[in-house]
Coordinates of C-alpha atoms and ligand atoms in Angstrom, one line a residue:
R1 CA 4.1 -33.5 21.9
L2 CA 2.7 -31.9 18.7
N3 CA -0.5 -33.4 17.4
T4 CA -0.8 -34.3 13.8
W5 CA -2.3 -30.9 12.7
E6 CA 0.4 -29.0 14.5
S7 CA 3.0 -31.1 12.8
L8 CA 1.2 -30.6 9.6
T9 CA 1.0 -26.8 10.0
T10 CA 4.6 -26.4 11.1
G11 CA 6.0 -28.8 8.6
I12 CA 7.8 -30.9 11.1
A13 CA 6.1 -34.1 10.0
Q14 CA 7.2 -33.4 6.4
Q15 CA 10.6 -32.2 7.4
A16 CA 11.1 -35.4 9.4
K17 CA 10.2 -37.4 6.2
G18 CA 12.5 -35.1 4.2
V19 CA 10.0 -34.9 1.4
I20 CA 8.0 -31.6 1.6
A21 CA 9.0 -28.1 2.4
P22 CA 7.7 -26.6 5.6
K23 CA 4.2 -25.3 5.6
E24 CA 4.0 -21.7 6.8
K25 CA 0.4 -20.9 6.0
T26 CA -2.6 -21.7 8.0
P27 CA -4.6 -24.5 6.4
F28 CA -7.9 -23.6 4.6
I29 CA -10.3 -26.5 4.4
T30 CA -13.4 -26.7 2.3
F31 CA -15.8 -29.6 2.5
V32 CA -17.6 -30.3 -0.8
L33 CA -21.0 -32.0 -0.1
G34 CA -24.0 -33.1 -2.3
G35 CA -25.8 -36.2 -3.4
P36 CA -24.5 -38.9 -5.7
G37 CA -24.0 -37.3 -9.1
S38 CA -24.6 -33.7 -8.0
G39 CA -21.4 -32.6 -9.8
K40 CA -19.0 -32.3 -6.8
G41 CA -16.0 -33.8 -8.6
T42 CA -16.7 -31.9 -11.8
Q43 CA -16.8 -28.6 -10.0
C44 CA -13.8 -29.4 -7.8
I45 CA -11.7 -29.8 -11.0
K46 CA -12.7 -26.2 -11.9
I47 CA -11.9 -24.9 -8.4
V48 CA -8.4 -26.5 -8.5
E49 CA -7.7 -24.9 -11.9
T50 CA -9.0 -21.5 -10.9
F51 CA -8.0 -21.2 -7.2
G52 CA -5.1 -23.7 -6.8
F53 CA -6.6 -26.0 -4.1
A54 CA -5.5 -29.6 -3.5
H55 CA -8.4 -32.0 -4.4
L56 CA -9.0 -34.9 -2.0
S57 CA -12.0 -37.0 -3.0
A58 CA -12.8 -39.4 -0.2
G59 CA -14.5 -41.8 -2.6
D60 CA -11.3 -41.8 -4.8
L61 CA -9.1 -42.5 -1.8
L62 CA -11.4 -45.5 -0.9
R63 CA -11.4 -46.7 -4.4
R64 CA -7.6 -46.5 -4.4
E65 CA -7.5 -48.7 -1.3
I66 CA -9.6 -51.3 -3.1
A67 CA -7.4 -51.2 -6.2
S68 CA -4.2 -51.6 -4.0
K69 CA -5.7 -54.7 -2.4
S70 CA -5.1 -53.2 1.1
A71 CA -6.3 -55.1 4.2
D72 CA -9.5 -53.0 4.2
G73 CA -10.0 -53.3 0.5
A74 CA -12.7 -56.1 0.5
M75 CA -14.7 -54.4 3.3
I76 CA -14.6 -51.1 1.4
L77 CA -15.7 -52.6 -1.8
N78 CA -18.7 -54.3 -0.2
T79 CA -19.6 -51.1 1.6
I80 CA -19.5 -49.1 -1.7
K81 CA -21.5 -51.7 -3.6
E82 CA -24.2 -51.5 -0.9
G83 CA -24.1 -47.6 -1.0
K84 CA -23.3 -47.6 2.8
I85 CA -20.7 -45.5 4.6
V86 CA -17.1 -46.9 5.4
P87 CA -16.2 -46.6 9.1
S88 CA -15.1 -43.1 9.9
Q89 CA -11.6 -43.9 11.2
V90 CA -10.6 -45.6 7.9
T91 CA -11.7 -42.7 5.8
V92 CA -10.2 -40.0 8.1
K93 CA -6.9 -41.8 8.3
L94 CA -6.7 -41.7 4.4
I95 CA -7.6 -38.1 4.3
Q96 CA -5.1 -37.3 7.0
K97 CA -2.3 -39.1 5.1
E98 CA -3.1 -37.1 2.0
M99 CA -3.1 -33.8 3.8
E100 CA 0.3 -34.5 5.4
L101 CA 1.8 -35.4 2.1
S102 CA 0.5 -32.4 0.3
D103 CA 2.6 -29.2 0.0
N104 CA -0.6 -27.2 -0.4
H105 CA -2.4 -25.4 2.5
K106 CA -5.8 -25.1 0.6
F107 CA -7.8 -28.4 0.6
L108 CA -11.0 -29.4 -1.1
I109 CA -12.4 -32.5 0.7
D110 CA -14.9 -33.9 -1.8
G111 CA -17.7 -36.2 -0.6
F112 CA -16.8 -36.1 3.1
P113 CA -18.1 -35.9 5.9
R114 CA -21.1 -38.0 4.9
T115 CA -22.4 -38.6 8.4
E116 CA -22.4 -36.8 11.7
E117 CA -20.1 -39.5 13.0
N118 CA -17.7 -38.7 10.1
R119 CA -17.8 -35.0 11.0
V120 CA -17.0 -35.6 14.6
S121 CA -14.3 -38.1 13.8
F122 CA -12.5 -35.6 11.5
E123 CA -12.7 -32.9 14.2
Q124 CA -11.3 -35.3 16.7
I125 CA -8.5 -36.9 14.7
I126 CA -7.5 -33.9 12.5
G127 CA -8.3 -31.2 15.2
V128 CA -9.8 -28.6 12.9
E129 CA -13.1 -27.5 11.4
P130 CA -13.7 -26.5 7.8
N131 CA -13.6 -22.9 6.9
V132 CA -16.2 -23.3 4.0
V133 CA -18.8 -26.0 3.2
L134 CA -20.2 -26.2 -0.3
F135 CA -23.4 -28.0 -0.9
F136 CA -24.4 -28.9 -4.4
D137 CA -28.2 -29.0 -4.3
C138 CA -29.5 -31.0 -7.3
P139 CA -32.9 -32.7 -7.9
E140 CA -32.9 -36.5 -7.4
E141 CA -34.0 -37.1 -11.0
E142 CA -31.1 -35.2 -12.5
M143 CA -28.7 -37.0 -10.1
V144 CA -29.9 -40.4 -11.2
K145 CA -29.7 -39.4 -14.8
R146 CA -26.1 -38.1 -14.5
V147 CA -24.9 -41.2 -12.5
L148 CA -26.4 -43.7 -15.0
N149 CA -24.7 -41.8 -17.9
R150 CA -21.3 -41.5 -16.2
N151 CA -19.7 -44.5 -17.7
E152 CA -16.6 -44.7 -15.7
G153 CA -17.1 -48.3 -14.7
R154 CA -17.9 -47.6 -11.0
V155 CA -19.5 -50.6 -9.1
D156 CA -22.0 -48.2 -7.6
D157 CA -23.3 -46.6 -10.8
N158 CA -26.3 -48.8 -11.2
L159 CA -30.0 -48.1 -10.4
E160 CA -30.2 -50.4 -7.3
T161 CA -27.1 -48.8 -5.6
I162 CA -28.1 -45.3 -6.6
K163 CA -31.4 -45.7 -4.8
K164 CA -29.6 -46.8 -1.6
R165 CA -27.1 -44.0 -1.9
L166 CA -29.9 -41.4 -2.1
T167 CA -31.6 -42.9 0.9
V168 CA -28.3 -42.8 2.8
F169 CA -27.8 -39.1 1.6
Q170 CA -31.2 -38.1 2.9
A171 CA -31.0 -39.9 6.2
L172 CA -27.3 -39.4 7.2
S173 CA -25.7 -36.6 5.1
L174 CA -28.4 -33.9 5.2
P175 CA -28.0 -33.6 9.0
V176 CA -24.3 -32.7 8.4
I177 CA -25.4 -30.1 5.8
N178 CA -27.9 -28.7 8.3
Y179 CA -25.2 -28.6 11.0
Y180 CA -23.0 -26.4 8.9
S181 CA -26.0 -24.2 7.8
E182 CA -26.6 -23.5 11.5
K183 CA -22.9 -22.7 12.0
G184 CA -23.1 -20.1 9.1
K185 CA -20.5 -22.0 7.0
L186 CA -22.7 -23.4 4.3
Y187 CA -22.8 -22.1 0.7
T188 CA -25.6 -23.7 -1.3
I189 CA -25.2 -24.0 -5.0
K190 CA -28.1 -24.7 -7.3
A191 CA -26.5 -27.6 -9.2
I192 CA -28.5 -27.6 -12.4
G193 CA -27.5 -26.0 -15.7
T194 CA -24.3 -26.4 -17.5
E195 CA -21.0 -27.0 -15.7
D196 CA -19.9 -23.5 -16.5
E197 CA -23.1 -21.9 -15.3
I198 CA -22.7 -23.7 -12.0
F199 CA -19.2 -22.6 -11.7
E200 CA -20.2 -19.1 -11.9
Q201 CA -22.0 -19.6 -8.6
V202 CA -19.0 -21.2 -7.1
R203 CA -16.4 -18.6 -8.2
P204 CA -17.5 -15.6 -6.1
I205 CA -17.3 -17.8 -2.9
F206 CA -13.7 -18.5 -3.3
A207 CA -12.9 -15.1 -4.9
A208 CA -14.1 -13.6 -1.6
F209 CA -11.7 -15.6 0.4
E210 CA -8.7 -15.2 -1.9
Q211 CA -7.1 -12.3 -0.1
T212 CA -7.2 -14.0 3.3
V213 CA -6.3 -17.6 2.2
G214 CA -3.4 -16.8 -0.1
Ligands
ATP1 N1 -23.9 -29.5 -14.9 C1 -23.8 -30.7 -15.4 N2 -24.7 -31.1 -16.3 C2 -24.7 -32.4 -16.8 N3 -23.9 -33.4 -16.4 C3 -23.0 -33.1 -15.5 C4 -22.9 -31.8 -14.8 N4 -21.9 -31.7 -14.0 C5 -21.5 -33.0 -13.9 N5 -22.0 -33.8 -14.9 C6 -21.8 -35.2 -15.1 O1 -22.5 -36.0 -14.2 C7 -21.8 -37.1 -13.8 C8 -21.6 -36.9 -12.3 O2 -20.7 -35.9 -12.0 P1 -19.6 -35.9 -10.8 O3 -18.9 -37.2 -11.0 O4 -18.9 -34.6 -10.8 O5 -20.6 -36.1 -9.6 P2 -20.3 -36.3 -8.0 O6 -21.1 -35.4 -7.2 O7 -18.8 -36.3 -7.8 O8 -20.8 -37.8 -7.9 P3 -20.4 -38.9 -6.8 O9 -20.8 -38.5 -5.5 O10 -21.2 -40.1 -7.4 O11 -18.9 -39.1 -7.0 C9 -20.5 -37.1 -14.5 O12 -20.5 -38.0 -15.6 C10 -20.3 -35.6 -15.0 O13 -19.6 -35.5 -16.2
LIG2 O1 -16.4 -40.3 3.1 C1 -16.8 -41.3 2.4 C2 -16.8 -41.1 1.0 C3 -17.3 -42.2 0.2 N1 -17.8 -43.3 0.7 C4 -18.2 -44.5 0.0 O2 -17.8 -44.3 -1.3 C5 -18.9 -44.3 -2.2 C6 -18.5 -43.4 -3.4 O3 -18.3 -42.1 -2.9 P1 -18.3 -40.8 -4.0 O4 -18.0 -39.6 -3.2 O5 -19.6 -40.8 -4.6 O6 -17.2 -41.1 -5.0 C7 -20.1 -43.7 -1.3 O7 -21.3 -44.1 -1.8 C8 -19.7 -44.5 -0.1 O8 -20.1 -45.9 -0.2 C9 -17.7 -43.4 2.2 O9 -18.1 -44.4 2.8 N2 -17.3 -42.4 2.9
MG3 MG1 -17.4 -37.7 -7.1

């Protein structure tokens, strides 16, 4: 029996659903990491425009669950308000569904994995490791300023929750970043300056992979 990823890569899952053409290319996965407000989402938009990736924001997928009033919606809302981490299985399943539905083979997974448990769960359920891990390294003071100015009506964009999110980032997410650094997959971006200046650090990373990724 094919596992999900084999189905994904051969296109059998999509063909069975009759929605999407078969995938012939090997998937290329980038994890986009960094503290709250470090500019992950902003830079992902630029990467999509320039290099044609599919953008999967874990936070957006979770917020969509809340909006759709799904069974997990209330639990997810409370977790986000507290700046804590949603159980891995919930988040990985949402990411898996989006990957299966996409006709792209290049994925930017934004804001995930946030914990070692998230990382292991992705490897076990999806059955692959990322090719590239980006880390947007931004001073806390700047992150707080950006989040408080964001003005998108997010329930977690307040000083109290931001402080909790920064603590969770230090305690649970930095170990994931260190793990990928040791594996030689980490690309650290100095996430201060204008959006365009920051993208000029990002561009050469993907340009170097363009020939092999397609
Ligand atoms: N280089 C920059 N300089 C100033 N403001 C920026 C910069 N990059 C992004 N911003 C702004 O900062 C805010 C946070 O950016 P963004 O939403 O991209 O961060 P994020 O890392 O995705 O945050 P989160 O983890 O909370 O989703 C947004 O309002 C965005 O417009
Ligand atoms: O993998 C994830 C991603 C996000 N969360 C929760 O959502 C919020 C907001 O995420 P953003 O990436 O900043 O949009 C985050 O603070 C977590 O509470 C998660 O649990 N797991
Ligand atoms: Mg974001």
